[in-house]
Structure formats: structure tokens, C-alpha cells
Short mmCIF file of C-alpha atoms in Angstrom, two decimals:
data_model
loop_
_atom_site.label_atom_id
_atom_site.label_comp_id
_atom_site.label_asym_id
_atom_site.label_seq_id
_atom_site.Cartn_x
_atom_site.Cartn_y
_atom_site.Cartn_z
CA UNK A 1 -37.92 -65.77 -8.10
CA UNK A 2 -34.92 -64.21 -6.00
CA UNK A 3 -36.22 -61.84 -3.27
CA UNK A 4 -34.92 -58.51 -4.25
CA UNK A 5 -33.97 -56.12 -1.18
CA UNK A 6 -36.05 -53.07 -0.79
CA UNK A 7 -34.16 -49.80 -2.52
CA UNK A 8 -35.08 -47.57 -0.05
CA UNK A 9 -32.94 -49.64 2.55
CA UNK A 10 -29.93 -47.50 4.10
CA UNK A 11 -26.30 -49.00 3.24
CA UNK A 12 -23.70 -49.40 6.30
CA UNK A 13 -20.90 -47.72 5.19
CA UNK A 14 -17.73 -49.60 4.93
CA UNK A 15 -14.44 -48.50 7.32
CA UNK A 16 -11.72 -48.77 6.38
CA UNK A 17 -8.95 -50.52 7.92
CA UNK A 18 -6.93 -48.60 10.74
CA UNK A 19 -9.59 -45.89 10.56
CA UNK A 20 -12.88 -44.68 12.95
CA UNK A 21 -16.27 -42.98 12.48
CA UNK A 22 -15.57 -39.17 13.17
CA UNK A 23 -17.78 -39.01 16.29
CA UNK A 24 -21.15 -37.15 16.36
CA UNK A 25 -19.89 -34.90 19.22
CA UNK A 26 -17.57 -33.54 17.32
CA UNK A 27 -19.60 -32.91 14.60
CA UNK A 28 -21.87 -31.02 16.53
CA UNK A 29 -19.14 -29.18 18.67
CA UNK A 30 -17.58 -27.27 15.51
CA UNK A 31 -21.64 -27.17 13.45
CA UNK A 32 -22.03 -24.74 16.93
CA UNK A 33 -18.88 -22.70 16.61
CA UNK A 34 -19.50 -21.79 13.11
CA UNK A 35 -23.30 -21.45 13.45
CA UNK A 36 -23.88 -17.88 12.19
CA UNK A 37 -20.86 -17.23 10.96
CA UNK A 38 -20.20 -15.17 8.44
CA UNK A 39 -16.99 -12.97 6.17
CA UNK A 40 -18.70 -9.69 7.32
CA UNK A 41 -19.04 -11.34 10.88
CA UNK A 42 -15.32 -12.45 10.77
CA UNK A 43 -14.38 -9.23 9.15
CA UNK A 44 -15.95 -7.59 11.57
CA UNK A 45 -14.47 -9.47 14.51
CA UNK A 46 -10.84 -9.70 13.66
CA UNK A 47 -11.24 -5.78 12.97
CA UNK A 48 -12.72 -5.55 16.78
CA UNK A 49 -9.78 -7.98 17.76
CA UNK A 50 -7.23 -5.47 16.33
CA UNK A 51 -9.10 -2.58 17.84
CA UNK A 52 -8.84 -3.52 21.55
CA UNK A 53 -5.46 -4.60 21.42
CA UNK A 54 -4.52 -1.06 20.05
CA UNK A 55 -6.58 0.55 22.41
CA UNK A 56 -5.83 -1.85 25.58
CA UNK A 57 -2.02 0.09 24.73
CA UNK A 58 -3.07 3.78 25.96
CA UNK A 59 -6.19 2.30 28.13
CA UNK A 60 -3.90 0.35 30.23
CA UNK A 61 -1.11 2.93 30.75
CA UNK A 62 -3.20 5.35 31.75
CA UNK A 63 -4.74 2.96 34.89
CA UNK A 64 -1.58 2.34 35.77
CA UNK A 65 -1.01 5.75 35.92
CA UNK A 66 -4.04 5.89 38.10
CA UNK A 67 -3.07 2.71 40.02
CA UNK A 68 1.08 4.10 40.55
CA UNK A 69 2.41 1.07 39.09
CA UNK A 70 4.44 0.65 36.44
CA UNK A 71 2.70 0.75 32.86
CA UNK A 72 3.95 -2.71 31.80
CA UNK A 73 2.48 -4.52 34.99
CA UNK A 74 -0.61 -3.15 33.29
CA UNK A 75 -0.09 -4.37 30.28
CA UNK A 76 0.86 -7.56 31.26
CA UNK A 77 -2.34 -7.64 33.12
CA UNK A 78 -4.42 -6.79 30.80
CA UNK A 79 -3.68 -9.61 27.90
CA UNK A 80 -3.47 -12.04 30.63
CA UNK A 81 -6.38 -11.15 32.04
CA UNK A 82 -8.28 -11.06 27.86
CA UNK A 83 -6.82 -14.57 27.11
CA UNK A 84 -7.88 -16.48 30.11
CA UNK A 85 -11.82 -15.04 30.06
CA UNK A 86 -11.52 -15.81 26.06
CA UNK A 87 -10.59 -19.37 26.14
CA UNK A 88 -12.31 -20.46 29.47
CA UNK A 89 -15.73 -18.49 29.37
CA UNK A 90 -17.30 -15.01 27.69
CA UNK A 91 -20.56 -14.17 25.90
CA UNK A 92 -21.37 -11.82 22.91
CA UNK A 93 -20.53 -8.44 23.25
CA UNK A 94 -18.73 -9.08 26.05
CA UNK A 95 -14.79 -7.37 26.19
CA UNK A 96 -12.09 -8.39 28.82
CA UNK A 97 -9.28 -6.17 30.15
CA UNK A 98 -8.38 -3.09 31.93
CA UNK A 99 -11.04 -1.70 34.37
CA UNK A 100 -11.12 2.11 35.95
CA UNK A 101 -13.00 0.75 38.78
CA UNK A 102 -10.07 -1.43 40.18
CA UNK A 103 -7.42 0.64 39.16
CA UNK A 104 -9.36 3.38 40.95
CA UNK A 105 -9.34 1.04 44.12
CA UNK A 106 -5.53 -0.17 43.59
CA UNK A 107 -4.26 3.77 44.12
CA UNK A 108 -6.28 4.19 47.51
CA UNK A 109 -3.77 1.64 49.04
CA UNK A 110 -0.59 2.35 46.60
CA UNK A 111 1.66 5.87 47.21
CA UNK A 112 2.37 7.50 43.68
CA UNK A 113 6.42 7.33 43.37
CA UNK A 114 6.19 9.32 40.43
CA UNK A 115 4.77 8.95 36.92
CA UNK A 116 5.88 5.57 35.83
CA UNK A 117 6.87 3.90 38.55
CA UNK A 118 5.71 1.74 40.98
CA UNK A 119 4.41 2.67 43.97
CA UNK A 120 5.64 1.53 47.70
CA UNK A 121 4.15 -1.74 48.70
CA UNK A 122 3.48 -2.70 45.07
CA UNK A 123 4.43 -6.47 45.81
CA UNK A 124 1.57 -7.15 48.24
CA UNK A 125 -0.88 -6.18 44.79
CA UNK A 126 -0.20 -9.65 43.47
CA UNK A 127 -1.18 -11.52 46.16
CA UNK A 128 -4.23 -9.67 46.90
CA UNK A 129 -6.07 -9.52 43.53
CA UNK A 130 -5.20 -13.60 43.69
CA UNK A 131 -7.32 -13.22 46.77
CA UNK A 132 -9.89 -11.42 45.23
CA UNK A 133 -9.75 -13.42 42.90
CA UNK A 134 -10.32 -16.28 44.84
CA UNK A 135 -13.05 -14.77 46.80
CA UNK A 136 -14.86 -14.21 43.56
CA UNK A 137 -14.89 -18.17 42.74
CA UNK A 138 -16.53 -18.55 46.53
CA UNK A 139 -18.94 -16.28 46.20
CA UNK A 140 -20.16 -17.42 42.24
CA UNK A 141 -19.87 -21.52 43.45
CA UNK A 142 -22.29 -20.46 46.68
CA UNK A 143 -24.79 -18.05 44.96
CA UNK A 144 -23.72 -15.59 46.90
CA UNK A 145 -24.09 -13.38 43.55
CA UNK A 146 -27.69 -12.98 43.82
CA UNK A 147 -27.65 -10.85 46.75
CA UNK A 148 -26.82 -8.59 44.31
CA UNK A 149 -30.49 -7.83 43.88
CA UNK A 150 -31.30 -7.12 47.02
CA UNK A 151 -28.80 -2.92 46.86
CA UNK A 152 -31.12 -0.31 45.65
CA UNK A 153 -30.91 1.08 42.36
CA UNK A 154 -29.92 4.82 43.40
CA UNK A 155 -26.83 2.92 45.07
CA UNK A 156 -26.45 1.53 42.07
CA UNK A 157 -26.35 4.85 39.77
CA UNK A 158 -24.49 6.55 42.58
CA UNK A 159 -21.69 4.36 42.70
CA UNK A 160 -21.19 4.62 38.48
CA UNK A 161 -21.49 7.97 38.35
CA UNK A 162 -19.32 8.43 41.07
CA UNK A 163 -16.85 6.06 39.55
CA UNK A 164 -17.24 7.89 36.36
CA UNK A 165 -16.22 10.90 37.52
CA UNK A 166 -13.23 9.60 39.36
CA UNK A 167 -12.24 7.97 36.02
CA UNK A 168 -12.64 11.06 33.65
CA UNK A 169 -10.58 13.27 36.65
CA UNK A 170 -7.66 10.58 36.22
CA UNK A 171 -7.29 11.07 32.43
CA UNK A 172 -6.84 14.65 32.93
CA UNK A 173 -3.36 13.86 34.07
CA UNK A 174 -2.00 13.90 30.20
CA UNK A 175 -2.71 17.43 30.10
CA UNK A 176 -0.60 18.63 33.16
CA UNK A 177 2.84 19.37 33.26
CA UNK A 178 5.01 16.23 35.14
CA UNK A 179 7.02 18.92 36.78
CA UNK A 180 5.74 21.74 37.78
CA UNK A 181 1.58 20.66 37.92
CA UNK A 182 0.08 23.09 36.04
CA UNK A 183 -1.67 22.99 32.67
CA UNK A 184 0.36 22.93 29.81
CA UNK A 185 0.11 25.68 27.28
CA UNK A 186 0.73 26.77 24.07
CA UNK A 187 1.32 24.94 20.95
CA UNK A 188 1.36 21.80 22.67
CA UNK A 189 -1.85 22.18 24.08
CA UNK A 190 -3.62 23.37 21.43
CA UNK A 191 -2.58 20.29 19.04
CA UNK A 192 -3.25 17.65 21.82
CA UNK A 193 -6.92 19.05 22.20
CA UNK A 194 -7.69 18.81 18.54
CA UNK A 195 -6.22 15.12 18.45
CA UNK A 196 -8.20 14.36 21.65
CA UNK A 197 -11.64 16.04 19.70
CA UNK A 198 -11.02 14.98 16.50
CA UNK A 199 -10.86 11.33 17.85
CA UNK A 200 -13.87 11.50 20.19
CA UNK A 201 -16.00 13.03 16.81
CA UNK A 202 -14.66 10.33 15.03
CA UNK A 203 -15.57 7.62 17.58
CA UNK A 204 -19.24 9.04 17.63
CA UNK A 205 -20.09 10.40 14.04
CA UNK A 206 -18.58 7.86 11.99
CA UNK A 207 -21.38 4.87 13.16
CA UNK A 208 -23.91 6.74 12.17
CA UNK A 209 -23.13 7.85 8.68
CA UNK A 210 -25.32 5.99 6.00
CA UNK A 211 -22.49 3.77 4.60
CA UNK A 212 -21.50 -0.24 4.92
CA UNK A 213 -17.89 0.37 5.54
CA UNK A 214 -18.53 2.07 8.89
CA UNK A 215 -20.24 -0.49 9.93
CA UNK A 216 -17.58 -3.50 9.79
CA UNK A 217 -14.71 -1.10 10.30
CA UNK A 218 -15.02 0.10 14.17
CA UNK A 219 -15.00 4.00 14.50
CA UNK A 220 -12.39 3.27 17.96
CA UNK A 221 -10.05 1.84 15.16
CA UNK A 222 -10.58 4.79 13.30
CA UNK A 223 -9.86 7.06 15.45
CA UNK A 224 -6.68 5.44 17.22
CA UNK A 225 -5.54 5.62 13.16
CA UNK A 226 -6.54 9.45 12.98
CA UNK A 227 -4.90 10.31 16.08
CA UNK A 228 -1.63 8.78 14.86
CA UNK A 229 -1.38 10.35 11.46
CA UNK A 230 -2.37 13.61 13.01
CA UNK A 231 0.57 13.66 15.41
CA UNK A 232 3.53 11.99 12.88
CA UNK A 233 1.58 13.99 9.47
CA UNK A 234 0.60 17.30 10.76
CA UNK A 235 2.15 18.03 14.44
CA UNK A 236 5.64 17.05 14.00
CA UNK A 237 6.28 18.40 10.66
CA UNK A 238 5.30 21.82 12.33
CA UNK A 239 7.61 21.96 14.78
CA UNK A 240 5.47 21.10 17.30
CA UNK A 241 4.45 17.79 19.11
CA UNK A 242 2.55 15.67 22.07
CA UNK A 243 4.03 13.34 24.23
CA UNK A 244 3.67 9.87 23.01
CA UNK A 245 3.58 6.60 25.12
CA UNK A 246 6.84 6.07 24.22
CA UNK A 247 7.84 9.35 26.07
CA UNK A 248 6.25 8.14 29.28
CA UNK A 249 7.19 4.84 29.62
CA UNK A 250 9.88 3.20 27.37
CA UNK A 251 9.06 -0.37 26.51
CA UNK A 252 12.12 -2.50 26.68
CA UNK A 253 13.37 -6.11 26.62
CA UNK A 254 13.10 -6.46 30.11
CA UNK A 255 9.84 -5.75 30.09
CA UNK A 256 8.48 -7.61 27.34
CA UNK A 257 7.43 -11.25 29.11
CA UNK A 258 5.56 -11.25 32.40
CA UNK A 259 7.82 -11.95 35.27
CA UNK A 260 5.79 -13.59 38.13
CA UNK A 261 6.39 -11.08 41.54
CA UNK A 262 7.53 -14.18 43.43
CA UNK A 263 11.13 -14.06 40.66
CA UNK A 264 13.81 -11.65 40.83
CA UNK A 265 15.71 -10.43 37.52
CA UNK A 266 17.99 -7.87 36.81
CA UNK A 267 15.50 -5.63 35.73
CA UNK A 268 12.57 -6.63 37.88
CA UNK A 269 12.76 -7.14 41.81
CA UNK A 270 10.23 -6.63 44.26
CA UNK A 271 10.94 -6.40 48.05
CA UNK A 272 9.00 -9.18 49.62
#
């Protein structure tokens, strides 16, 4: 009798000609960027995507503001900045972009010139945060980082509450007149406190209310929507309105593509 091959015996698959085995790195590569995923996790993502690029928009103006450069250096900055830690590094729960802190540090060494422009000596900014920047890489590839551990922890609480107060003094600036420095008043006032409340009950009420859809849709997006249909719905078509970003800093053209500080345009020259 013919010896009949065990059935439990794997078969090699047959290639076929001009083509490879997809490689098990691979395989395990894209198993580990989809591990977890789910629609209410992308849902929720792409919804937390769209939130901090609307809110990177007012966030970033308002450091530069604080900073006395000009609002689309910020901007510029801040997507830069978002797409480089998003395709070379990052961890969960971790967002990229504009911080107080620095832009509280930037306007120590930068004269204001005036809301929405840049300040004298704005052209040596570059090249110093590419130095920090820099310096940051030494210290991380030495382990310098975990002398960290050795500052006390009422430095520690100090210095953020110290830098949170500096922060929250800096957005104040909305609510001043550009020309003569005082408060504004009437009309004006009163609508852009109850867009700045209505948005800051939103961002903290909203979360905790017992249904699904409040917790995929973020309550920042929410609000940023609120705040908009309160001033185009309600404000203007009472004869009254707030001033816009628009109204601060117009957006043009020119302005729309980082131009590196070491390149002169027509619109953009620095004095180096």
C-alpha cells in the first residue's frame, strides 16, 4: 500500500511569479497602529483633531500678542511645531502647540511695537529657539533630564502658579481699549462677557451631563461653535458687536506659507 501523508501536515503556499511574501514586520507594524481602535475612538479623535486646530486660531494670536510678534509667526509656529511632534514622537493624551510659558519668556526680551506687530529685534527669535532647541536634544541624549528630580516641589507649584497668573493677566488684553488703555464699556462689553461665560460654562458643564454625545463631541468644540453663532446670530443683528480676529490681524496671501527669517519678500523682511 501507498504511504498516505499525514492530514494534519501544513501546505507551503505557492508564490506566484513576480510576487513576495508580505513581510511579518509589516504585519505587525499596522496590527499595532490599529490595536484598539475603534469608530467612537476615531470619531472621537478626528473631532479632537478639528478642535485644536480651531482653537490653536485664537490660542496662538493671543501669545503672540503676549510675545509682540506678529500673529501669523504664531501661527506658523504652532502647526509646525504640531506636525513635527505628531509624525516623529507623542504619547496619548499628549497635545502639541502654542505654550504661555515661552511666549511669556519671548516678551521679556521683545519691545511691544504695537498690537500686531512685531517687536524690535524680532529676527534674533529664530535663531535662538533653534538654539534652544538644540540645547534640548543635548540635554535629553546626556540624561541631563533627570536632574529634574532633584528642584523641590514648592519650586515647582510656585513657578505654575506664577506662570498662571502671568498667563490669565495677558488675556485680559481683549478687554482694553487699543487706544486709549482703559476698559471698554458699554454694549460691547457686556456682549463680549456673556460670549466669554457662556463658553467657559459650556467647556465645563457639558462633560458632565449624563449623555453619549458629550462624550465623543469635545465641549472646547462646543463652545468655539457657541461663541461664533452668538456673535454673527445674536450680537450683530443688534447693532452691536466684538472684535473678531479678523479685526486684529488680517490674514492675507502674504502671510499664508511660512517664510524662513533667513528670505526676504515683499511682504516679509527682517533686518538681519
Amino acid at each position: 500500500l501507498a504511504h498516505k501523508a499525514p492530514r494534519n501536515i501544513h501546505k507551503i503556499p505557492q508564490l506566484k511569479p513576480g510576487r513576495s511574501p508580505r513581510p511579518a514586520t509589516l504585519r505587525k507594524m499596522f496590527g499595532k497602529l490599529t490595536e484598539g481602535m475603534s469608530t467612537e475612538y476615531v470619531i472621537r479623535e478626528v473631532l479632537l483633531g478639528i478642535t485644536i486646530c480651531f482653537a490653536q486660531i485664537p490660542e496662538s494670536v493671543a501669545f503672540a500678542f503676549m510675545a509682540n510678534i506678529k500673529p501669523p509667526i504664531a501661527l506658523h509656529a504652532a502647526w509646525i511645531v504640531g506636525f513635527i511632534c505628531s509624525a516623529f514622537g507623542g504619547r496619548p493624551g499628549m497635545v502639541n502647540g502654542a505654550t504661555g510659558a515661552f511666549a511669556a519668556i519671548v516678551g521679556t526680551f521683545i519691545p511691544p511695537a504695537g498690537t500686531g506687530n512685531n517687536g524690535e529685534g524680532v529676527e534674533l527669535l529664530f535663531p535662538s529657539v533653534m538654539l534652544a532647541g538644540l540645547l534640548m536634544v543635548l540635554v535629553s541624549v546626556t540624561k541631563l533630564s533627570r536632574f529634574i528630580t532633584l528642584l523641590p516641589s514648592p519650586v515647582m507649584l510656585g513657578f505654575c502658579n506664577g506662570l498662571a497668573i502671568v498667563i490669565g493677566l495677558s488675556q485680559l488684553h481683549p478687554f482694553e481699549d487699543h487706544e486709549t488703555h482703559h476698559w471698554k464699556e458699554g454694549s460691547e462689553m457686556m456682549w463680549m462677557l456673556i460670549i466669554c461665560f457662556t463658553a467657559m460654562i459650556i467647556m465645563e458643564c457639558l462633560p458632565k451631563l449624563p449623555f453619549r454625545i458629550f462624550k465623543v463631541i469635545p465641549s472646547s468644540l462646543l463652545a468655539i461653535i457657541s461663541a461664533i453663532v452668538l456673535e454673527f446670530a445674536v450680537v450683530r443683528n443688534v447693532g452691536s458687536r466684538t472684535a473678531t480676529i479678523r479685526d486684529v490681524s488680517e490674514f492675507t496671501l502674504d502671510t499664508a506659507f511660512p517664510i524662513p527669517f533667513f528670505i526676504s519678500t515683499e511682504a516679509v523682511s527682517y533686518d538681519l
